[in-house]
Every structure is written in structure tokens, then in C-alpha cells.
Coordinates of N, CA and C and ligand atoms in Angstrom, one line a residue:
M1 N 0.8 -1.2 0.0 CA 0.0 0.0 0.0 C 0.9 1.3 0.0
G2 N 0.6 2.1 -0.9 CA 1.3 3.4 -1.0 C 1.0 4.4 0.1
F3 N 1.7 5.4 0.2 CA 1.4 6.4 1.2 C 0.5 7.5 0.5
S4 N -0.6 7.7 1.2 CA -1.6 8.6 0.5 C -1.4 10.1 0.8
E5 N -2.1 10.9 0.0 CA -2.0 12.4 0.3 C -2.5 12.7 1.7
K6 N -3.5 12.0 2.1 CA -4.1 12.2 3.4 C -3.0 11.9 4.5
Q7 N -2.3 10.8 4.3 CA -1.3 10.4 5.3 C -0.2 11.5 5.3
E8 N 0.2 11.9 4.1 CA 1.2 12.9 4.1 C 0.8 14.2 4.8
A9 N -0.5 14.6 4.5 CA -1.0 15.8 5.2 C -1.1 15.6 6.7
L10 N -1.4 14.4 7.2 CA -1.5 14.2 8.6 C -0.1 14.4 9.3
V11 N 0.9 14.0 8.6 CA 2.3 14.1 9.1 C 2.7 15.6 9.1
K12 N 2.5 16.2 7.9 CA 3.0 17.6 7.7 C 2.2 18.5 8.6
D13 N 0.9 18.4 8.7 CA 0.1 19.3 9.5 C 0.4 19.2 11.0
S14 N 0.7 17.9 11.4 CA 1.0 17.8 12.8 C 2.4 18.4 13.1
W15 N 3.3 18.2 12.2 CA 4.6 18.8 12.4 C 4.5 20.4 12.5
E16 N 3.7 20.9 11.6 CA 3.5 22.4 11.7 C 3.0 22.8 13.1
I17 N 2.1 22.1 13.6 CA 1.6 22.4 15.0 C 2.7 22.3 16.0
M18 N 3.5 21.2 15.9 CA 4.5 20.9 16.9 C 5.6 21.9 16.9
K19 N 5.9 22.5 15.7 CA 7.0 23.5 15.5 C 6.8 24.7 16.4
N20 N 5.5 24.9 16.8 CA 5.3 26.1 17.6 C 5.8 25.9 19.0
D21 N 6.1 24.7 19.4 CA 6.5 24.6 20.8 C 7.7 23.6 20.9
I22 N 8.8 23.9 20.2 CA 9.9 23.0 20.1 C 10.6 22.8 21.5
P23 N 10.7 23.8 22.3 CA 11.4 23.5 23.6 C 10.7 22.5 24.4
T24 N 9.4 22.6 24.6 CA 8.6 21.7 25.3 C 8.6 20.3 24.7
L25 N 8.4 20.2 23.4 CA 8.3 18.9 22.8 C 9.7 18.2 22.7
S26 N 10.8 18.9 22.5 CA 12.0 18.2 22.4 C 12.4 17.7 23.8
L27 N 12.1 18.4 24.9 CA 12.3 17.9 26.2 C 11.4 16.7 26.5
Y28 N 10.2 16.8 26.1 CA 9.3 15.6 26.2 C 9.8 14.4 25.5
F29 N 10.3 14.7 24.3 CA 10.8 13.6 23.4 C 11.9 12.8 24.1
F30 N 12.9 13.6 24.6 CA 14.0 13.0 25.3 C 13.6 12.3 26.6
T31 N 12.6 12.9 27.3 CA 12.1 12.3 28.5 C 11.5 10.9 28.2
Q32 N 10.8 10.8 27.1 CA 10.2 9.5 26.7 C 11.3 8.5 26.3
V33 N 12.3 9.0 25.5 CA 13.4 8.1 25.1 C 14.0 7.5 26.4
L34 N 14.3 8.3 27.4 CA 15.0 7.8 28.6 C 14.1 7.1 29.5
E35 N 12.8 7.3 29.4 CA 11.8 6.6 30.2 C 11.7 5.1 29.7
I36 N 11.7 5.0 28.4 CA 11.6 3.7 27.8 C 12.9 3.0 27.9
A37 N 14.0 3.7 27.7 CA 15.4 3.1 27.7 C 16.4 3.9 28.5
P38 N 16.4 3.8 29.8 CA 17.3 4.6 30.6 C 18.7 4.6 30.2
S39 N 19.2 3.4 29.6 CA 20.6 3.3 29.3 C 20.9 4.2 28.1
A40 N 19.9 4.7 27.4 CA 20.2 5.5 26.2 C 20.9 6.8 26.6
R41 N 20.8 7.2 27.9 CA 21.5 8.4 28.3 C 22.9 8.5 27.9
G42 N 23.6 7.4 28.0 CA 25.1 7.4 27.6 C 25.4 7.7 26.2
L43 N 24.3 7.7 25.3 CA 24.5 7.9 23.9 C 24.6 9.4 23.5
F44 N 24.2 10.2 24.4 CA 24.1 11.6 24.1 C 25.1 12.4 25.0
S45 N 26.0 13.1 24.3 CA 27.1 13.8 25.1 C 26.5 14.8 26.1
F46 N 25.4 15.4 25.7 CA 24.9 16.5 26.6 C 24.0 15.9 27.8
L47 N 23.9 14.5 27.8 CA 23.1 13.9 28.9 C 24.0 13.1 29.8
K48 N 25.2 12.8 29.3 CA 26.1 11.8 30.0 C 26.4 12.1 31.4
D49 N 26.7 13.4 31.7 CA 27.2 13.7 33.0 C 26.1 14.4 33.9
T50 N 24.9 14.1 33.6 CA 23.9 14.7 34.4 C 22.7 13.7 34.7
D51 N 22.0 13.9 35.8 CA 20.9 13.0 36.0 C 19.6 13.6 35.5
E52 N 19.7 14.9 35.1 CA 18.5 15.5 34.6 C 18.6 15.7 33.1
I53 N 17.5 16.1 32.6 CA 17.6 16.5 31.2 C 17.6 18.0 31.1
P54 N 18.7 18.5 30.5 CA 18.9 20.0 30.5 C 17.8 20.6 29.7
E55 N 17.1 21.6 30.3 CA 16.1 22.4 29.6 C 16.7 23.4 28.7
N56 N 16.2 23.6 27.5 CA 16.7 24.6 26.6 C 18.1 24.4 26.2
N57 N 18.5 23.2 26.1 CA 19.9 22.9 25.6 C 19.8 22.8 24.1
P58 N 20.7 23.7 23.4 CA 20.6 23.8 22.0 C 20.8 22.4 21.3
K59 N 21.7 21.6 21.8 CA 22.0 20.3 21.1 C 20.8 19.4 21.2
L60 N 20.2 19.4 22.4 CA 19.0 18.6 22.6 C 17.9 19.0 21.6
K61 N 17.7 20.3 21.5 CA 16.7 20.7 20.6 C 17.0 20.3 19.2
S62 N 18.2 20.6 18.8 CA 18.5 20.3 17.4 C 18.5 18.8 17.1
H63 N 18.8 18.0 18.0 CA 18.7 16.5 17.8 C 17.3 16.1 17.6
A64 N 16.4 16.7 18.5 CA 15.0 16.3 18.4 C 14.4 16.8 17.1
I65 N 14.7 18.0 16.7 CA 14.2 18.6 15.5 C 14.6 17.7 14.3
K66 N 15.8 17.3 14.3 CA 16.3 16.5 13.2 C 15.5 15.2 13.0
V67 N 15.2 14.5 14.1 CA 14.4 13.3 14.0 C 13.0 13.6 13.4
F68 N 12.4 14.6 13.9 CA 11.0 14.9 13.4 C 11.0 15.4 12.0
K69 N 11.9 16.3 11.7 CA 12.0 16.9 10.4 C 12.3 15.8 9.3
M70 N 13.2 15.0 9.6 CA 13.5 13.9 8.6 C 12.3 12.9 8.5
T71 N 11.6 12.7 9.6 CA 10.5 11.8 9.4 C 9.4 12.5 8.6
C72 N 9.2 13.8 8.8 CA 8.3 14.5 8.0 C 8.7 14.5 6.5
E73 N 10.0 14.7 6.2 CA 10.5 14.7 4.9 C 10.3 13.3 4.3
A74 N 10.4 12.3 5.1 CA 10.2 10.9 4.6 C 8.8 10.7 4.2
A75 N 7.9 11.3 4.9 CA 6.4 11.1 4.6 C 6.2 11.8 3.2
I76 N 6.8 12.9 3.0 CA 6.6 13.6 1.7 C 7.1 12.8 0.5
Q77 N 8.3 12.2 0.7 CA 8.9 11.4 -0.4 C 8.1 10.1 -0.6
L78 N 7.6 9.5 0.5 CA 6.8 8.3 0.4 C 5.6 8.6 -0.5
R79 N 5.0 9.7 -0.3 CA 3.8 10.0 -1.2 C 4.2 10.3 -2.6
E80 N 5.3 11.1 -2.7 CA 5.7 11.5 -4.1 C 6.4 10.4 -4.9
K81 N 7.2 9.6 -4.2 CA 8.1 8.7 -5.0 C 7.8 7.2 -4.6
G82 N 7.0 7.0 -3.5 CA 6.7 5.7 -3.1 C 7.9 5.1 -2.3
E83 N 8.9 5.8 -2.0 CA 10.0 5.3 -1.2 C 10.7 6.5 -0.5
V84 N 11.5 6.2 0.5 CA 12.2 7.3 1.1 C 13.6 7.3 0.5
V85 N 13.9 8.5 0.0 CA 15.2 8.7 -0.6 C 16.0 9.8 0.2
V86 N 17.1 9.4 0.8 CA 17.8 10.4 1.5 C 19.1 10.7 0.7
S87 N 19.4 11.9 0.6 CA 20.6 12.3 -0.3 C 21.8 11.5 0.1
G88 N 22.6 11.1 -0.9 CA 23.7 10.2 -0.6 C 24.6 10.6 0.5
S89 N 25.0 11.9 0.6 CA 25.9 12.3 1.6 C 25.3 12.3 3.0
T90 N 24.0 12.7 3.0 CA 23.3 12.7 4.3 C 23.1 11.2 4.8
L91 N 22.8 10.3 3.9 CA 22.6 9.0 4.3 C 23.9 8.3 4.8
K92 N 25.0 8.6 4.1 CA 26.3 8.1 4.5 C 26.6 8.6 5.9
Y93 N 26.4 9.9 6.1 CA 26.7 10.5 7.4 C 25.8 9.8 8.5
L94 N 24.5 9.7 8.2 CA 23.6 9.1 9.2 C 24.0 7.6 9.5
G95 N 24.4 6.9 8.4 CA 24.8 5.5 8.6 C 26.0 5.4 9.5
S96 N 27.0 6.3 9.2 CA 28.2 6.1 9.9 C 28.1 6.6 11.4
V97 N 27.4 7.7 11.6 CA 27.3 8.1 13.1 C 26.5 7.0 13.9
H98 N 25.5 6.5 13.3 CA 24.7 5.5 14.1 C 25.5 4.2 14.3
L99 N 26.3 3.9 13.3 CA 27.2 2.7 13.4 C 28.2 2.9 14.5
Q100 N 28.8 4.1 14.4 CA 29.9 4.4 15.4 C 29.4 4.4 16.8
K101 N 28.1 4.8 17.0 CA 27.5 4.9 18.3 C 27.0 3.5 18.8
G102 N 27.1 2.5 17.9 CA 26.7 1.2 18.3 C 25.1 1.0 18.3
I103 N 24.5 1.8 17.5 CA 23.0 1.8 17.4 C 22.6 0.5 16.7
V104 N 21.6 -0.2 17.3 CA 21.0 -1.4 16.6 C 19.5 -1.3 16.6
G105 N 18.9 -2.3 15.9 CA 17.5 -2.3 15.7 C 16.6 -1.8 16.8
P106 N 16.8 -2.4 18.0 CA 15.9 -2.0 19.2 C 16.0 -0.5 19.5
H107 N 17.1 0.1 19.3 CA 17.2 1.5 19.6 C 16.2 2.3 18.7
F108 N 16.1 1.9 17.4 CA 15.2 2.5 16.5 C 13.7 2.4 17.0
E109 N 13.5 1.2 17.6 CA 12.1 1.0 18.1 C 11.8 1.9 19.3
V110 N 12.8 2.1 20.1 CA 12.6 3.0 21.3 C 12.3 4.4 20.8
V111 N 13.0 4.9 19.8 CA 12.8 6.2 19.3 C 11.5 6.4 18.6
K112 N 11.1 5.3 17.9 CA 9.8 5.3 17.2 C 8.7 5.5 18.3
E113 N 8.7 4.8 19.4 CA 7.7 4.9 20.4 C 7.7 6.3 21.0
A114 N 8.9 6.9 21.2 CA 9.0 8.2 21.7 C 8.5 9.3 20.7
V115 N 8.8 9.0 19.4 CA 8.3 10.0 18.4 C 6.7 10.0 18.5
L116 N 6.2 8.8 18.5 CA 4.7 8.7 18.5 C 4.1 9.3 19.7
R117 N 4.7 9.1 20.9 CA 4.1 9.7 22.1 C 4.2 11.2 22.0
T118 N 5.3 11.7 21.4 CA 5.5 13.1 21.4 C 4.6 13.8 20.4
V119 N 4.3 13.1 19.3 CA 3.3 13.7 18.4 C 1.9 13.7 19.1
E120 N 1.6 12.6 19.8 CA 0.3 12.6 20.5 C 0.2 13.7 21.4
K121 N 1.3 14.0 22.2 CA 1.2 15.1 23.1 C 1.1 16.5 22.4
G122 N 1.9 16.6 21.3 CA 2.0 17.8 20.6 C 0.8 18.3 19.9
V123 N 0.0 17.3 19.4 CA -1.2 17.7 18.6 C -2.5 17.7 19.4
G124 N -2.4 17.2 20.6 CA -3.6 17.2 21.5 C -4.8 16.5 20.9
E125 N -5.9 17.2 20.8 CA -7.1 16.5 20.4 C -7.2 16.1 18.9
K126 N -6.2 16.6 18.2 CA -6.2 16.2 16.7 C -5.6 14.8 16.5
W127 N -5.1 14.2 17.6 CA -4.4 12.9 17.5 C -5.5 11.8 17.1
S128 N -5.0 10.9 16.2 CA -5.9 9.8 15.8 C -5.1 8.6 15.4
E129 N -5.7 7.5 15.3 CA -5.0 6.2 14.9 C -4.4 6.4 13.5
E130 N -5.1 7.1 12.7 CA -4.7 7.3 11.3 C -3.4 8.2 11.3
M131 N -3.3 9.2 12.2 CA -2.1 10.0 12.3 C -1.0 9.2 12.8
K132 N -1.3 8.3 13.8 CA -0.3 7.5 14.4 C 0.3 6.5 13.3
G133 N -0.6 6.0 12.5 CA -0.1 5.1 11.4 C 0.7 5.7 10.4
A134 N 0.4 7.0 10.1 CA 1.2 7.7 9.1 C 2.6 8.0 9.6
W135 N 2.7 8.5 10.8 CA 4.0 8.8 11.4 C 4.8 7.5 11.5
A136 N 4.1 6.4 11.9 CA 4.8 5.1 12.2 C 5.4 4.6 10.8
E137 N 4.6 4.7 9.8 CA 5.1 4.2 8.5 C 6.3 5.1 8.0
A138 N 6.1 6.4 8.0 CA 7.2 7.3 7.6 C 8.5 7.0 8.4
Y139 N 8.3 6.9 9.7 CA 9.5 6.6 10.6 C 10.1 5.3 10.2
D140 N 9.3 4.2 10.0 CA 9.8 2.9 9.7 C 10.7 2.9 8.5
Q141 N 10.1 3.6 7.5 CA 10.9 3.6 6.2 C 12.2 4.4 6.3
L142 N 12.1 5.5 7.0 CA 13.4 6.2 7.2 C 14.4 5.4 8.0
A143 N 13.9 4.7 9.1 CA 14.8 3.9 9.9 C 15.4 2.8 9.1
A144 N 14.6 2.2 8.2 CA 15.0 1.1 7.3 C 16.1 1.6 6.4
A145 N 16.0 2.8 5.8 CA 17.0 3.4 4.9 C 18.3 3.6 5.7
I146 N 18.2 4.1 6.9 CA 19.4 4.3 7.7 C 20.1 3.0 8.1
Q147 N 19.3 2.0 8.4 CA 19.8 0.7 8.8 C 20.4 0.0 7.6
D148 N 19.9 0.2 6.4 CA 20.5 -0.4 5.2 C 21.9 0.2 5.0
E149 N 21.9 1.5 5.2 CA 23.2 2.1 5.0 C 24.2 1.7 6.0
M150 N 23.7 1.4 7.3 CA 24.6 1.0 8.3 C 25.2 -0.4 8.0
K151 N 24.3 -1.3 7.4 CA 24.8 -2.6 7.0 C 25.8 -2.5 5.9
K152 N 25.6 -1.6 4.9 CA 26.5 -1.5 3.8 C 27.9 -1.1 4.4
E153 N 27.8 -0.1 5.3 CA 29.1 0.5 5.8 C 29.8 -0.6 6.6
A154 N 29.0 -1.3 7.4 CA 29.6 -2.4 8.3 C 30.3 -3.4 7.4
A155 N 29.7 -3.7 6.2 CA 30.3 -4.7 5.3 C 31.6 -4.2 4.7
E156 N 31.6 -2.8 4.5 CA 32.8 -2.3 3.9 C 34.0 -2.3 4.9
I157 N 33.6 -2.1 6.2 CA 34.7 -2.1 7.2 C 35.2 -3.5 7.5
N158 N 34.2 -4.4 7.5 CA 34.5 -5.8 7.9 C 34.0 -6.8 6.9
P159 N 34.6 -6.8 5.7 CA 34.0 -7.6 4.7 C 34.0 -9.1 5.0
Ligands
ISQ201 C1 18.8 9.8 17.0 N1 19.5 10.5 16.2 C2 19.6 11.8 16.5 C3 19.0 12.4 17.5 C4 18.2 11.6 18.4 C5 17.6 12.1 19.5 C6 16.8 11.3 20.2 C7 16.7 10.0 19.9 C8 17.4 9.5 18.9 C9 18.1 10.3 18.1

């Protein structure tokens, strides 16, 4: 099943709403990631030496924005092209950082759950199962593209 215009609109419109409150939502997003997987704290330089999640930390905000923005872009491409295409250099970069950090499949699942919870909080009463499905699919396809690149890169390092 392809990605419909309606699904694309659900993702785009919810991201437009969420953009109005990036500080709250990025904090909420990281809180969810750490609630689901406390050990993920060690993966982020700005969380390593603290028990709390720093509010208004620029790195935290930019990390959160990247995940949401790329998922939103993935939704647009899914509708336009039927697949997620990340530019070669961006994909290579994403593949190598995630590989270097030792990220594996279950990490992507944690972040997926945190993304969905954050959208739910961000859009309030506009939240629906359909919106959840659209975000989940866009995220899954983006995560699959990154993980494919990680496999390729791992094979180059260790053929
Ligand atoms: C993955 N890549 C970049 C930033 C992130 C922030 C939170 C969770 C996962 C992430």
C-alpha cells in the first residue's frame, strides 16, 4: 500500500503544529526516550554527566528537531516517490554516526515509540489512529533506509 495524500497531510500538518513549541516537545521527546530506555542516556554527550535532562539545551533541541523533520520529509517522499530517498551524503553520514555509536534495531524501536508519544502530546485532540499510522510508517521507512546504509558500511569495514 502506498502512502496517501491524506497520510502525508497528517504528518505535515502535525509537524506544523509541533513546531510552535519546540522547547517543550524536544524535552518531552528525550524524557520519553529515557523513560523507555534509561541506558540511552550514555549515547548523548549532553546527557552523559547529568541526572537531569537539561532544559533549553541547543544540542538537545537540534537533535530532536532532526528526527522529526527527517520523518516529515520521509512522509513527503513516500507520497511523491513511493519510497524514502535520503541524499547520498546525508545517508552516508547518518549511517556512519549510528554505526559508530553502536546503534542497533531495538534503539530505533525506542525512538519510534518516543516519536509517536511526542506527536500525540504535541497535537492534543487532533491525535488519531490514522495520524499514528502515518507517522509510524514514515518513521519505519526512514529507519530502514538508515539501517540499510549501516549494513553497507559495516560490510565495507569488515567484509
Ligand atoms: C537519533 N539520532 C539523532 C538524535 C536523536 C535524538 C533522540 C533519539 C534518537 C536520536
